[in-house]
Structure formats: C-alpha cells, structure tokens
mmCIF file of C-alpha atoms in Angstrom:
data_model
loop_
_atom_site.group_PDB
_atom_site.id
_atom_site.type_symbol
_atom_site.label_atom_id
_atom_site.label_comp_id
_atom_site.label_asym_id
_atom_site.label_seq_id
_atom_site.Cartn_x
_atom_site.Cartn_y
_atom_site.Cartn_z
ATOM 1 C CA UNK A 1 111.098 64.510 150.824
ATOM 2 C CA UNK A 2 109.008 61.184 151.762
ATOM 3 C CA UNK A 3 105.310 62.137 149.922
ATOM 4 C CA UNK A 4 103.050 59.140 150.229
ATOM 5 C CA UNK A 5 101.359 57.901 146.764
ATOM 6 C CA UNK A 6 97.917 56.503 146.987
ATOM 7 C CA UNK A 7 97.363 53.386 147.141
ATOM 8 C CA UNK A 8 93.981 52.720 145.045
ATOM 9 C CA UNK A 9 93.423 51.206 141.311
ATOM 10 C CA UNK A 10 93.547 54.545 139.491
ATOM 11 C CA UNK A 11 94.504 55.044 136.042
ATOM 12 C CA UNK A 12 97.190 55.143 134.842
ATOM 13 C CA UNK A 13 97.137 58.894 134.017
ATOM 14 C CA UNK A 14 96.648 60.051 137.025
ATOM 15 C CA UNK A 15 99.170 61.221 139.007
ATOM 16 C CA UNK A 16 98.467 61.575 143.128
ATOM 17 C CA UNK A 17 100.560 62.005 145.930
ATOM 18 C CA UNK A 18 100.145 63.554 150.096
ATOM 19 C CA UNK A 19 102.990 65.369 151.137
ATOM 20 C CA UNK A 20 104.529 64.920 154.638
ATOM 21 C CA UNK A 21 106.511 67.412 156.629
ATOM 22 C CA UNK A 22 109.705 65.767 155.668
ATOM 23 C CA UNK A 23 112.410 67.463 153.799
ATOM 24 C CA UNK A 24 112.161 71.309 152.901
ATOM 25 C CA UNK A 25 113.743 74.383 154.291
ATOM 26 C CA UNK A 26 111.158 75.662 157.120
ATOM 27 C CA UNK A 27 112.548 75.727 160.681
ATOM 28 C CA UNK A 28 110.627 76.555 164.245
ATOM 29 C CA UNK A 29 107.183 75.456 164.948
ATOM 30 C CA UNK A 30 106.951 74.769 160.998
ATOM 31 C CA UNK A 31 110.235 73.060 160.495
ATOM 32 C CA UNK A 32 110.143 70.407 157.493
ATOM 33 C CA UNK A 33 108.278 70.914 154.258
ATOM 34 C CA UNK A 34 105.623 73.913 155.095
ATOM 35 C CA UNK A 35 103.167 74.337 151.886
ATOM 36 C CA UNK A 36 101.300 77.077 153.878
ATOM 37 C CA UNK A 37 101.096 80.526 153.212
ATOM 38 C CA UNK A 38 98.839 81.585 155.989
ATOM 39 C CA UNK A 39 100.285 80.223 159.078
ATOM 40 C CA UNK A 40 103.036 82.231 160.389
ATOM 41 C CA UNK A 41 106.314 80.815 158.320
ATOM 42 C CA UNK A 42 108.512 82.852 156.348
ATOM 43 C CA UNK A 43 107.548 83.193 152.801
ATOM 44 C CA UNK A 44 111.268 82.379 151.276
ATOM 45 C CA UNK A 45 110.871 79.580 153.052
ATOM 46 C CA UNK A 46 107.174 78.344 151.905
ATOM 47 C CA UNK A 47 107.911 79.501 148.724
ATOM 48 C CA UNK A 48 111.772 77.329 147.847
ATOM 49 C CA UNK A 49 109.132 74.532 149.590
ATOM 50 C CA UNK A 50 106.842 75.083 147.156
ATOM 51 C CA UNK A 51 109.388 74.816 144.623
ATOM 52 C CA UNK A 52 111.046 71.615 145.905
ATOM 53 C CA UNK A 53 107.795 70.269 145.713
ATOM 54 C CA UNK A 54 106.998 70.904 142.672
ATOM 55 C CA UNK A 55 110.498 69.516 141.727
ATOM 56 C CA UNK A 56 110.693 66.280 143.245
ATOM 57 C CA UNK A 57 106.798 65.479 142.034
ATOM 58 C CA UNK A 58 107.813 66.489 137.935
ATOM 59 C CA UNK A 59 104.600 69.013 138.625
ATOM 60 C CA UNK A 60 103.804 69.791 135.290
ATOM 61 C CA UNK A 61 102.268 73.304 136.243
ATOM 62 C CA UNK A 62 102.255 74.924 139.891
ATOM 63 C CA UNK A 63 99.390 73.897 141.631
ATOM 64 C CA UNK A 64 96.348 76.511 142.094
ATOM 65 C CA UNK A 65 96.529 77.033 146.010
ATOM 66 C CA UNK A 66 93.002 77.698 147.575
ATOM 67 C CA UNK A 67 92.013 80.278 150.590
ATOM 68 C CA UNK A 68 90.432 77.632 152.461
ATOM 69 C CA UNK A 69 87.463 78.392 154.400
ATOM 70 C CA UNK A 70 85.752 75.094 155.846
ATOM 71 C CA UNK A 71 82.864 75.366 153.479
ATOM 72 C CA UNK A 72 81.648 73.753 150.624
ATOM 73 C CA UNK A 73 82.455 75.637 147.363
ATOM 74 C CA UNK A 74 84.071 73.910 144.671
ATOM 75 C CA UNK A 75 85.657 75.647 141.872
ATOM 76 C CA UNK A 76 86.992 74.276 138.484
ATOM 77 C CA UNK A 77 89.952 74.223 137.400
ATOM 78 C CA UNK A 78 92.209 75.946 136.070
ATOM 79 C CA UNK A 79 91.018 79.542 137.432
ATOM 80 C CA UNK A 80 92.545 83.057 136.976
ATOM 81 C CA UNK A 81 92.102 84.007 140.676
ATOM 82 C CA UNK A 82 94.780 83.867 142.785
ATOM 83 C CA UNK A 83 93.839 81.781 145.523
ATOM 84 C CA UNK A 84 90.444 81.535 145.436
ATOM 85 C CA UNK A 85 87.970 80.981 148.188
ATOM 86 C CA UNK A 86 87.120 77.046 148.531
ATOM 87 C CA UNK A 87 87.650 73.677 150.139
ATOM 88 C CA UNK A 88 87.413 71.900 146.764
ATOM 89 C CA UNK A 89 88.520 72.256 143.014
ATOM 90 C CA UNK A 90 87.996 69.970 140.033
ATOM 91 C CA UNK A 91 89.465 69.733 136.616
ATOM 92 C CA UNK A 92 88.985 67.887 133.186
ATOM 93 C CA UNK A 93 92.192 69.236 131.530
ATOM 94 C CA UNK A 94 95.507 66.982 131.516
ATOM 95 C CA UNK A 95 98.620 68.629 133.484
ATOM 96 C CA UNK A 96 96.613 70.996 135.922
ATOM 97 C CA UNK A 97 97.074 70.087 139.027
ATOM 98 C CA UNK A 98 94.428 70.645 141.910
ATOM 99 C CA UNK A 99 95.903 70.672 145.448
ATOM 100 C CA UNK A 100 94.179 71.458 149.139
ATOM 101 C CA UNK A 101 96.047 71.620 152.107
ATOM 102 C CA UNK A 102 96.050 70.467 155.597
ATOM 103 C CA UNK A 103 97.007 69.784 159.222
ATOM 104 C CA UNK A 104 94.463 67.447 160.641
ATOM 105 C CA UNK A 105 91.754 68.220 158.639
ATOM 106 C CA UNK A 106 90.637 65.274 155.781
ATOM 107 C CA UNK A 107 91.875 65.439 152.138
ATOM 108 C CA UNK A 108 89.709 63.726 149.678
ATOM 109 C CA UNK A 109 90.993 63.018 146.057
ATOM 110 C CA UNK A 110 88.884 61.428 143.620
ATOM 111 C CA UNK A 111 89.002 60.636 139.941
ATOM 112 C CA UNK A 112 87.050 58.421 137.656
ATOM 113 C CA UNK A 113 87.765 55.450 136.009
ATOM 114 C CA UNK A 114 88.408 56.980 132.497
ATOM 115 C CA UNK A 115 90.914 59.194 133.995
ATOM 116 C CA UNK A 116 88.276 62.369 132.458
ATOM 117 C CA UNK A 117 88.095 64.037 135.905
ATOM 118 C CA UNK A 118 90.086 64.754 138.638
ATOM 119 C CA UNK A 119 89.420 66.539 142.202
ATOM 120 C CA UNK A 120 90.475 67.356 146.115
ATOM 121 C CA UNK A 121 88.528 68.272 148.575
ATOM 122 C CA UNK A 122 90.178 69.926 152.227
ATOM 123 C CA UNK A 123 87.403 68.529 154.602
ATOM 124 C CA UNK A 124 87.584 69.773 158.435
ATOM 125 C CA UNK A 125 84.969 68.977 160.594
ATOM 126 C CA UNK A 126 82.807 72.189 159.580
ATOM 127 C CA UNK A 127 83.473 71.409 155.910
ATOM 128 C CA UNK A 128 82.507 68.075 156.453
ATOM 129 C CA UNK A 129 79.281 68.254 158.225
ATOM 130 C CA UNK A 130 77.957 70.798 155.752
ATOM 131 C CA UNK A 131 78.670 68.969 152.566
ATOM 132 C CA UNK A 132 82.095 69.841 151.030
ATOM 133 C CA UNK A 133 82.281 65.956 149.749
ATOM 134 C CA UNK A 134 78.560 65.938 148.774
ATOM 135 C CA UNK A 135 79.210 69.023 147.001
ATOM 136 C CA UNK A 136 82.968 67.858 145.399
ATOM 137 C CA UNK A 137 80.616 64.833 143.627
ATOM 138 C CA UNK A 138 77.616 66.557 142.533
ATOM 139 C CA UNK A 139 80.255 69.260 140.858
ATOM 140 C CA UNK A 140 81.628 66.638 138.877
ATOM 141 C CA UNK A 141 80.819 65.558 134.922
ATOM 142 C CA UNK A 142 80.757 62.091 135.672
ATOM 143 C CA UNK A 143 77.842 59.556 137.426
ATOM 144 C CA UNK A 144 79.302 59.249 141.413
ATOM 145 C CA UNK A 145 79.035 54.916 140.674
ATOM 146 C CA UNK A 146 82.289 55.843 138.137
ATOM 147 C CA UNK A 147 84.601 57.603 141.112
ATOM 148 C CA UNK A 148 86.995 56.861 143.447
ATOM 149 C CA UNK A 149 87.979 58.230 146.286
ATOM 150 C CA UNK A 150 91.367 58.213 148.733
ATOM 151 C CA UNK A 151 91.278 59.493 151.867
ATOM 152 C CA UNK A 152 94.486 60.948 153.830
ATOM 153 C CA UNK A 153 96.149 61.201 156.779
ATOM 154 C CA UNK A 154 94.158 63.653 159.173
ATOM 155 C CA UNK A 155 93.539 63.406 163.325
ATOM 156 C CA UNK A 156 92.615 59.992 164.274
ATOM 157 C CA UNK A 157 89.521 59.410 166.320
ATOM 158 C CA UNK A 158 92.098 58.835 169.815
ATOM 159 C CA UNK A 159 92.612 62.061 169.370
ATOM 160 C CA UNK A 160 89.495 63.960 168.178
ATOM 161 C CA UNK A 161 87.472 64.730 171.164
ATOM 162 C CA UNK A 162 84.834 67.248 170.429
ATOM 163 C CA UNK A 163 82.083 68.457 172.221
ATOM 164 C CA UNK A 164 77.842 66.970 171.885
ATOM 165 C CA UNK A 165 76.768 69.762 169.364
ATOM 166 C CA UNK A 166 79.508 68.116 167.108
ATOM 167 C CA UNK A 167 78.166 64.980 167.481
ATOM 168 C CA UNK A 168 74.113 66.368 167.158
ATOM 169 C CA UNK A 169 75.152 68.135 163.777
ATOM 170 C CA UNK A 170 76.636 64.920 162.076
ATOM 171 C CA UNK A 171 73.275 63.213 163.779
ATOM 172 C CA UNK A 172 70.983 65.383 162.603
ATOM 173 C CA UNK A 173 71.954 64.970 158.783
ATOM 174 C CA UNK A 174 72.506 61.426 159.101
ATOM 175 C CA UNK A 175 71.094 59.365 162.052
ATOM 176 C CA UNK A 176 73.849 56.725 161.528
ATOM 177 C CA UNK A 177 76.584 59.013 161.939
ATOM 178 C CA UNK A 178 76.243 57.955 165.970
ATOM 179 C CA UNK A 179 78.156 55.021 165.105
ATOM 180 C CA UNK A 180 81.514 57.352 164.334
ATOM 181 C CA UNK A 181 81.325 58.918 167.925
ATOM 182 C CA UNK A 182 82.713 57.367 171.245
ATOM 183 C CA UNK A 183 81.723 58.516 174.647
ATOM 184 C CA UNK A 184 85.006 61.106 175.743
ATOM 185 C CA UNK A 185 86.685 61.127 179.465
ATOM 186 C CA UNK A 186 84.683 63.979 180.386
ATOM 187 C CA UNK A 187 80.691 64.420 180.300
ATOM 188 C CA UNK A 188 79.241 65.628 177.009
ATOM 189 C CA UNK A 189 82.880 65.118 175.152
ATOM 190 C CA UNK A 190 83.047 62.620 171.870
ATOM 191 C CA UNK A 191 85.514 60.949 170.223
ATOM 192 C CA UNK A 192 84.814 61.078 166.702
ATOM 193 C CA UNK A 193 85.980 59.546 163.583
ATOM 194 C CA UNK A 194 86.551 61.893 160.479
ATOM 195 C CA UNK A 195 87.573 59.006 158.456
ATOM 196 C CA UNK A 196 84.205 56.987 158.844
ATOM 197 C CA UNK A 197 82.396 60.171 158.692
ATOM 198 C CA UNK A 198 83.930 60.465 155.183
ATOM 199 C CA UNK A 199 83.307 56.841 154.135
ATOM 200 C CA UNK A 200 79.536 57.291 155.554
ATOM 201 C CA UNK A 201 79.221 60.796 153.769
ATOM 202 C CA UNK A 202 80.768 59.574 150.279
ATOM 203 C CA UNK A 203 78.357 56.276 150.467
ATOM 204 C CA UNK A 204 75.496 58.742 150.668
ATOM 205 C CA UNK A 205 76.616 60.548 147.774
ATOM 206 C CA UNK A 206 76.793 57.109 145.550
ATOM 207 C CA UNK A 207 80.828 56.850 145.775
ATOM 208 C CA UNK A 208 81.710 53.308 147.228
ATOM 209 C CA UNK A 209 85.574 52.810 145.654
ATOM 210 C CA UNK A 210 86.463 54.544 148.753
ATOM 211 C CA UNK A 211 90.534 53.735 149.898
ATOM 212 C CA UNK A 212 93.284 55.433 152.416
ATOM 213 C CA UNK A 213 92.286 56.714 155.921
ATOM 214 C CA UNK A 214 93.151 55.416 158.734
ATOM 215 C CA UNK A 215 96.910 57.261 159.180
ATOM 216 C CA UNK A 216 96.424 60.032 162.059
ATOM 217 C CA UNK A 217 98.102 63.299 161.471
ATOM 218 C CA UNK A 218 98.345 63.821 165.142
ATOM 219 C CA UNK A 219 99.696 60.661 166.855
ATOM 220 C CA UNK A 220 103.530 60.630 164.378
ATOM 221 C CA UNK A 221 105.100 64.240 164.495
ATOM 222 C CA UNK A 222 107.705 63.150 162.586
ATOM 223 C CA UNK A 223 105.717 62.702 159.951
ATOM 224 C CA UNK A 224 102.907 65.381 159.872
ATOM 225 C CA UNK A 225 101.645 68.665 161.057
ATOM 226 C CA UNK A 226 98.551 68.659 163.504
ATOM 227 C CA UNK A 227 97.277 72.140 164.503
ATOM 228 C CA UNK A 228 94.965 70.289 167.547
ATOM 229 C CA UNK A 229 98.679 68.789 168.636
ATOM 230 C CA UNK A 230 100.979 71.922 168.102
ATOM 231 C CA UNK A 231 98.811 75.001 167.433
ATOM 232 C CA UNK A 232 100.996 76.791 165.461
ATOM 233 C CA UNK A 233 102.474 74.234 163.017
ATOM 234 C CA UNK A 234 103.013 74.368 158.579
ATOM 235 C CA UNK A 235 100.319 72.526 156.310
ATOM 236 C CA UNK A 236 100.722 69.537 154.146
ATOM 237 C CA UNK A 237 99.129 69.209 150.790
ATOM 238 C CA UNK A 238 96.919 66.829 148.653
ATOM 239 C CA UNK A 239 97.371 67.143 145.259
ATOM 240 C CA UNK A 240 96.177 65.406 142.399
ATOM 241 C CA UNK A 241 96.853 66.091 138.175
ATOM 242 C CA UNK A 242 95.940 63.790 134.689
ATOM 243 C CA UNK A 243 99.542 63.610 133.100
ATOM 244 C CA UNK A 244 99.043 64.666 129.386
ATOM 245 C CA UNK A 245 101.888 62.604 128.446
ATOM 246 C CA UNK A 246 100.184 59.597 129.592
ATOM 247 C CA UNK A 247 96.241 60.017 128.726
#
C-alpha cells in the first residue's frame, strides 16, 4: 500500500493521506485496494481493504463513508447515519476521520491553520459546477482567509473532453472559467481542466493556500482507478483526521 501524503504546510495535527489502488485484496476490473462499496466488487474484499487501510494509516476510528451523489451537501461530523447522502463532511473533533471517495472525480481536503477544523469534499464535474467547494467553506467555523486546501489526483484535462453545455454551465457562473476549456478534436467537444476549475472556484470562495492537483487519475493505471478510462473500476479515497494525541 503506496497512499500519497499531502504535500502542503499543515499542522502538525493533522493527519492526511490519498489512497492509490496499490496493495489490497480486490481482483478483476477492481483489482488493488477497492474502498468502494457501490461498484460491483465483492464485499469481503472491500471490506479486509477497508481494514488494511485503516491499518497501515493508524486510523484512529473507521472513517464515516458517504453515499455520494454529485451535489453539494455537507454534513458534520461525526454522524449516526450510516452512509449518509453528501459530497462533503466536516469535523471539529480530534480522531474522526472524514473521507470521500473517487475515480476521476476531484477530492478537496482542507483544514485551517489552528488545526480546529478539518474537511473533504468528492467534487465531479456536476458537484463542482453547482457549488460543493463553495458550500464545503461556507459550512465551516472558521474565516475562508484561515484554510487550506489540497487538491488530488482526478482526470487530467488530456483526457476530459466534455461536451459545450459543460463548458456554458462553468461560463455562466463564472465568465473566467473559459480559460479552463480547450477546443476538443471534434466540433462542440472541450477539454476541460477540473483542477483549475477548483483553484478558480476556491479563489472565489476566499481560499488562496490552495496545493496538489495536477496528477491525472486516468493517464497511470497502475496507480489509480478512472471510471472515464475503465468503466467499471474500484474507488480511491481522501481522507483527512486531527490526531488527538498530537493537538
């Protein structure tokens, strides 16, 4: 198991990491280190993942797994549903760990300089567009100048080619959003770039310590998942806890 640890000046309490697909017990389509319920893998299989996981990272509880939806709820943490429906989650409380997956799609962690706060946010194109990072700051207890953000591996914009109504809804919220869209092979297709889209989005929202992005999910499949590469494929996760033994 090869997670990658953030690289941004967070405190020391907080404890961060991305998983990749490497390691775990899953085999076929999802072979490697599958964290997702909900996309055709045995359970056994997800769930001695899931354990692994939370092995090799010292988890100090299991994470609190979302039903994501590409919207723009966020929930706090911790939460006595069992997987909840959201595409973000929060927390103030040491050793609870918040965790979104994905497969392409962006993952967002934040906390704040104080180590008071932490967050993830699962941030497809839908989920993007409509607010979900927008919505992840506003949700938090703490002025947007005091966060930071990283930003992991999802498609990269050689391989996100989406069609003009993409492209008009990003325009239409934010006119400079154009600049994150390249003309495609074929008439009316764009190549578009979720990682500026996030930077542009988060500046908007007062968040400027913005680090990560730039690692695409779909062009190293020994590495990572990427449902617009594979279709049927497993889900890595984002996850992000304040170590009580630390704050």
């Amino acid at each position: 198991m090869v997670p990658i640890i953030p690289d941004w000046p967070a405190p020391a309490a907080i404890r961060a990491a991305f998983t990749t697909r490497e390691g775990g017990v899953s085999s076929g389509p999802h072979a490697g280190l599958n964290l997702g319920r909900n996309c055709g893998d045995d359970p056994a299989a997800v769930a001695e993942n899931r354990r692994l996981l939370a092995e090799h990272l010292s988890l100090p509880a299991a994470p609190e797994w979302l039903r994501q939806v590409h919207g723009t709820r966020v929930l706090e943490l911790p939460n006595q549903q069992l997987e909840p429906e959201a595409d973000g989650v929060f927390t103030t409380q040491a050793n609870v760990v918040c965790a979104v997956q994905s497969a392409d799609c962006l993952a967002v962690l934040f906390c704040d300089e104080d180590a008071s706060v932490v967050a993830a946010a699962h941030a497809g194109w839908r989920g993007l567009c409509a607010g979900v990072l927008e919505s992840t700051v506003a949700a938090l207890p703490v002025a947007p100048e005091r966060l930071m953000a990283w930003i992991g591996p999802a498609i990269g914009p050689e391989a996100f080619e989406v069609g003009a109504e993409v492209r008009a809804a990003f325009v239409a919220v934010d006119p400079a959003a154009t600049s994150c869209f390249q003309p495609g092979v074929q008439p009316d297709k764009y190549y578009g770039d979720l990682f500026a889209l996030a930077r542009q989005r988060l500046a908007r929202a007062g968040v400027t310590s913005v680090y990560g992005g730039g690692i695409s999910t779909h062009a190293d499949p020994g590495r990572f998942y990427s449902f617009r590469r594979d279709g049927v494929c497993g889900r890595m996760a984002a996850l992000i806890w304040i170590d009580g033994a630390a704050s």
